[in-house]
Short mmCIF file of N, CA and C in Angstrom, two decimals:
data_model
loop_
_atom_site.label_atom_id
_atom_site.label_comp_id
_atom_site.label_asym_id
_atom_site.label_seq_id
_atom_site.Cartn_x
_atom_site.Cartn_y
_atom_site.Cartn_z
N MET J 1 80.17 117.87 68.14
CA MET J 1 81.70 116.76 68.71
C MET J 1 81.49 116.67 70.63
N THR J 2 82.12 115.23 70.36
CA THR J 2 81.62 114.43 71.60
C THR J 2 82.87 114.83 72.78
N ILE J 3 82.69 114.98 74.04
CA ILE J 3 84.09 114.82 74.94
C ILE J 3 84.47 112.81 75.35
N GLU J 4 85.58 112.83 74.84
CA GLU J 4 85.82 111.35 75.88
C GLU J 4 86.51 111.41 76.88
N GLN J 5 85.48 110.63 77.71
CA GLN J 5 84.90 109.92 78.63
C GLN J 5 86.64 109.06 78.97
N PHE J 6 87.20 110.36 80.29
CA PHE J 6 88.69 108.85 80.58
C PHE J 6 88.31 107.46 81.31
N GLU J 7 88.29 106.42 81.06
CA GLU J 7 88.38 105.58 80.71
C GLU J 7 88.69 105.74 83.94
N PRO J 8 87.46 105.20 83.53
CA PRO J 8 87.80 105.70 85.76
C PRO J 8 88.18 104.13 86.11
N LEU J 9 89.29 104.13 87.82
CA LEU J 9 89.62 102.93 88.16
C LEU J 9 88.80 102.14 88.24
N HIS J 10 88.30 101.18 88.66
CA HIS J 10 88.28 100.31 89.19
C HIS J 10 88.12 100.19 90.22
N PRO J 11 87.05 100.64 91.73
CA PRO J 11 87.40 100.55 92.82
C PRO J 11 89.27 99.40 93.62
N GLY J 12 89.06 98.46 92.60
CA GLY J 12 90.24 97.44 93.01
C GLY J 12 91.80 97.36 92.06
N GLU J 13 91.13 98.51 91.55
CA GLU J 13 92.35 99.31 91.12
C GLU J 13 92.96 100.20 91.98
N PHE J 14 92.27 101.03 92.46
CA PHE J 14 92.19 102.42 93.25
C PHE J 14 93.12 101.87 94.18
N ILE J 15 92.57 100.51 95.79
CA ILE J 15 92.82 99.54 96.03
C ILE J 15 93.38 100.05 96.71
N LYS J 16 93.99 99.20 95.21
CA LYS J 16 95.65 98.24 94.64
C LYS J 16 97.83 99.88 94.87
N GLU J 17 96.42 100.63 94.35
CA GLU J 17 97.16 101.79 93.55
C GLU J 17 97.11 102.99 94.59
N VAL J 18 96.35 103.08 95.75
CA VAL J 18 96.21 103.94 97.30
C VAL J 18 96.85 103.13 98.04
N TYR J 19 96.74 102.18 98.79
CA TYR J 19 96.62 101.75 99.63
C TYR J 19 97.42 100.41 99.87
N LEU J 20 97.58 99.72 99.67
CA LEU J 20 98.10 98.04 99.37
C LEU J 20 99.72 98.36 98.78
N THR J 21 99.77 98.98 97.33
CA THR J 21 101.40 98.88 97.03
C THR J 21 101.87 99.90 97.77
N PRO J 22 102.18 101.36 98.27
CA PRO J 22 102.56 101.96 98.70
C PRO J 22 102.24 101.55 100.36
N PHE J 23 101.38 101.26 100.51
CA PHE J 23 102.12 100.32 102.44
C PHE J 23 102.32 99.22 102.29
N ASP J 24 103.00 98.48 101.11
CA ASP J 24 103.25 97.57 101.53
C ASP J 24 101.87 96.02 102.05
N ILE J 25 100.79 96.33 101.62
CA ILE J 25 100.09 95.30 102.03
C ILE J 25 99.94 94.56 101.61
N GLY J 26 99.17 92.91 101.81
CA GLY J 26 99.05 91.91 100.96
C GLY J 26 98.25 91.87 101.38
N SER J 27 97.42 91.39 99.42
CA SER J 27 95.94 91.67 99.69
C SER J 27 95.23 89.73 100.44
N ASN J 28 96.64 89.42 101.44
CA ASN J 28 95.94 88.68 102.41
C ASN J 28 95.74 89.27 104.60
N GLN J 29 96.35 90.70 103.57
CA GLN J 29 96.25 91.04 104.70
C GLN J 29 94.74 92.19 104.92
N LEU J 30 94.70 92.79 103.62
CA LEU J 30 93.80 93.11 103.35
C LEU J 30 92.75 92.42 103.94
N ALA J 31 92.57 91.04 103.29
CA ALA J 31 90.91 90.47 102.95
C ALA J 31 91.14 89.75 104.91
N ARG J 32 92.30 89.23 106.08
CA ARG J 32 91.56 89.18 107.05
C ARG J 32 91.48 90.80 107.37
N GLU J 33 91.48 91.30 106.88
CA GLU J 33 90.88 92.92 108.08
C GLU J 33 89.92 93.37 107.99
N LEU J 34 89.36 92.95 106.22
CA LEU J 34 87.51 93.49 106.06
C LEU J 34 86.62 92.34 106.73
N LYS J 35 87.58 90.86 107.15
CA LYS J 35 86.56 89.97 107.44
C LYS J 35 86.30 88.83 105.75
N LEU J 36 86.91 88.97 105.52
CA LEU J 36 86.93 88.18 103.82
C LEU J 36 87.30 87.45 103.58
N SER J 37 86.65 86.43 101.78
CA SER J 37 88.71 85.93 101.99
C SER J 37 88.62 86.22 101.58
N ASN J 38 89.65 85.16 100.97
CA ASN J 38 92.13 85.78 100.33
C ASN J 38 90.91 85.51 98.60
N GLY J 39 90.42 84.55 98.80
CA GLY J 39 89.24 84.77 96.86
C GLY J 39 89.17 85.66 96.32
N LEU J 40 88.05 86.37 97.79
CA LEU J 40 87.51 87.60 96.89
C LEU J 40 88.22 89.29 96.60
N ILE J 41 88.49 89.21 98.07
CA ILE J 41 89.72 90.29 97.96
C ILE J 41 90.52 90.15 96.53
N SER J 42 91.28 88.97 96.53
CA SER J 42 92.06 89.25 94.99
C SER J 42 90.71 89.18 93.91
N ARG J 43 89.52 89.43 93.40
CA ARG J 43 89.24 89.57 92.44
C ARG J 43 88.75 90.52 92.07
N LEU J 44 88.97 91.11 93.73
CA LEU J 44 88.49 92.97 93.80
C LEU J 44 89.78 93.63 93.18
N ILE J 45 90.76 93.10 93.68
CA ILE J 45 91.46 94.00 93.38
C ILE J 45 92.43 93.72 92.68
N ASN J 46 92.16 92.42 91.10
CA ASN J 46 92.04 92.27 89.59
C ASN J 46 90.96 92.98 88.43
N ASN J 47 89.77 93.18 89.48
CA ASN J 47 88.86 94.25 88.95
C ASN J 47 87.86 92.80 87.43
N ILE J 48 87.95 91.82 89.16
CA ILE J 48 86.62 91.17 88.93
C ILE J 48 85.39 91.09 89.13
N ALA J 49 86.26 91.24 89.90
CA ALA J 49 85.52 91.17 91.54
C ALA J 49 84.92 92.82 91.51
N ASN J 50 83.24 92.55 92.22
CA ASN J 50 82.47 94.14 92.41
C ASN J 50 82.62 94.62 93.59
N VAL J 51 82.14 96.13 93.71
CA VAL J 51 81.93 96.37 95.77
C VAL J 51 80.78 96.63 95.61
N THR J 52 80.63 95.69 96.57
CA THR J 52 78.66 95.62 96.57
C THR J 52 79.11 97.11 97.75
N PRO J 53 76.65 96.97 98.97
CA PRO J 53 77.15 97.83 99.95
C PRO J 53 77.34 96.58 101.16
N ASP J 54 77.55 95.74 100.84
CA ASP J 54 77.95 95.03 102.22
C ASP J 54 80.14 95.46 102.38
N ILE J 55 79.73 95.26 101.31
CA ILE J 55 82.23 95.75 101.01
C ILE J 55 82.72 97.11 101.34
N ALA J 56 81.63 97.26 100.75
CA ALA J 56 82.01 98.85 101.02
C ALA J 56 81.62 100.50 102.00
N LEU J 57 80.68 99.56 102.82
CA LEU J 57 80.37 99.12 104.92
C LEU J 57 81.79 99.03 105.07
N ARG J 58 82.87 97.52 104.54
CA ARG J 58 83.79 97.49 105.40
C ARG J 58 84.73 98.31 105.33
N LEU J 59 84.78 97.95 103.54
CA LEU J 59 86.05 99.24 103.63
C LEU J 59 86.57 100.38 104.09
N SER J 60 85.03 101.31 104.17
CA SER J 60 85.02 102.26 104.64
C SER J 60 85.63 102.31 105.70
N SER J 61 85.26 101.08 107.15
CA SER J 61 85.74 100.90 108.11
C SER J 61 87.04 100.49 108.58
N VAL J 62 87.27 99.92 107.43
CA VAL J 62 89.65 99.58 107.67
C VAL J 62 90.24 100.75 106.50
N LEU J 63 89.18 100.75 106.39
CA LEU J 63 90.67 102.05 104.58
C LEU J 63 90.41 102.83 104.77
N GLY J 64 88.93 103.75 105.77
CA GLY J 64 88.23 104.53 105.80
C GLY J 64 87.30 104.81 103.79
N ARG J 65 87.42 106.53 104.24
CA ARG J 65 86.47 107.05 103.12
C ARG J 65 84.51 106.48 103.04
N SER J 66 83.87 107.13 102.73
CA SER J 66 82.58 106.63 102.69
C SER J 66 82.36 105.46 102.01
N PRO J 67 80.72 105.23 102.13
CA PRO J 67 81.26 102.89 101.77
C PRO J 67 80.11 104.30 100.19
N GLU J 68 79.57 105.89 100.80
CA GLU J 68 79.32 105.89 99.44
C GLU J 68 80.25 106.85 97.86
N SER J 69 81.43 106.60 98.66
CA SER J 69 82.40 106.67 97.89
C SER J 69 82.49 105.61 96.99
N TRP J 70 82.54 104.71 97.45
CA TRP J 70 82.98 102.93 97.28
C TRP J 70 82.90 102.76 96.59
N LEU J 71 80.97 102.92 96.86
CA LEU J 71 79.89 102.36 95.60
C LEU J 71 80.04 103.59 94.61
N LYS J 72 80.22 104.81 94.80
CA LYS J 72 79.89 105.84 93.39
C LYS J 72 81.08 105.04 92.47
N MET J 73 82.72 105.10 92.79
CA MET J 73 82.79 104.31 92.00
C MET J 73 82.93 103.48 91.13
N GLN J 74 82.45 102.08 92.45
CA GLN J 74 81.81 101.32 90.84
C GLN J 74 81.38 102.35 90.36
N ASP J 75 80.08 102.29 90.39
CA ASP J 75 79.60 102.76 88.93
C ASP J 75 79.41 103.49 88.03
N ASN J 76 81.09 103.80 89.20
CA ASN J 76 81.43 105.30 87.41
C ASN J 76 81.67 104.53 86.52
N TYR J 77 82.28 102.94 87.21
CA TYR J 77 83.39 102.30 86.56
C TYR J 77 82.55 101.46 85.00
N ASP J 78 81.82 101.32 86.28
CA ASP J 78 80.43 99.94 85.20
C ASP J 78 79.55 100.89 84.41
N LEU J 79 79.47 102.44 84.37
CA LEU J 79 78.53 102.89 84.15
C LEU J 79 79.53 103.20 82.36
N TRP J 80 81.03 103.62 82.61
CA TRP J 80 81.63 103.60 81.66
C TRP J 80 82.13 102.36 80.64
N GLU J 81 82.71 100.25 81.68
CA GLU J 81 81.60 100.18 81.47
C GLU J 81 81.05 99.87 80.19
N ALA J 82 79.48 100.10 79.80
CA ALA J 82 78.97 99.44 79.33
C ALA J 82 77.91 100.94 78.11
N LYS J 83 78.97 101.39 78.97
CA LYS J 83 79.16 102.97 77.60
C LYS J 83 79.43 102.43 76.46
N GLN J 84 79.79 101.58 76.68
CA GLN J 84 81.39 100.74 76.12
C GLN J 84 80.70 99.93 74.49
N HIS J 85 80.36 99.81 74.51
CA HIS J 85 78.95 99.10 73.85
C HIS J 85 78.15 98.86 74.30
N PHE J 86 77.29 100.94 74.21
CA PHE J 86 75.99 100.68 74.07
C PHE J 86 75.41 101.54 72.90
N ASN J 87 75.09 100.68 72.08
CA ASN J 87 74.28 101.39 71.10
C ASN J 87 73.36 102.84 71.11
N SER J 88 72.92 103.73 71.05
CA SER J 88 71.79 104.96 71.20
C SER J 88 71.32 104.96 70.16
N GLY J 89 71.87 104.79 69.13
CA GLY J 89 70.97 104.65 67.69
C GLY J 89 70.23 103.98 67.40
N GLN J 90 69.53 102.53 68.51
CA GLN J 90 68.64 101.48 68.45
C GLN J 90 67.36 102.12 69.00
N PHE J 91 67.47 103.64 69.76
CA PHE J 91 66.83 103.91 70.60
C PHE J 91 65.83 104.87 69.93
N LYS J 92 64.48 105.92 70.78
CA LYS J 92 63.87 106.42 70.30
C LYS J 92 64.18 107.44 71.50
N LEU J 93 63.74 108.46 71.59
CA LEU J 93 62.96 109.70 72.47
C LEU J 93 62.43 109.21 72.45
N LEU J 94 61.20 109.55 73.78
CA LEU J 94 59.54 109.69 73.37
C LEU J 94 59.82 110.77 73.72
N GLN J 95 58.45 111.03 73.21
CA GLN J 95 57.77 112.24 72.80
C GLN J 95 57.11 112.50 73.54
N LEU J 96 56.57 112.89 75.07
CA LEU J 96 55.51 113.38 76.68
C LEU J 96 55.52 114.20 75.89
N ALA J 97 55.21 115.25 76.39
CA ALA J 97 53.73 116.10 76.53
C ALA J 97 52.39 116.38 75.25
#
């Protein structure tokens, strides 16, 4: 029996749902505060761009949460995505010892 893991939120979706929409903050304003391009922030909140260590530090400074939490959110999303296309049947566990 396998346990189905729910799809984690992409950090951009989280930013949109928790910060931008409820507080009526636009992506251009967020871009200015983060000192990043409008295009990059647009790609981030549309789940196209990923949170990098630099962006995590900026998000932490502007929105709060630790930089590690932003990176962990991105890692969780990336791992979930990879699992959707991974075929473990192609691999055999090494017998060590």
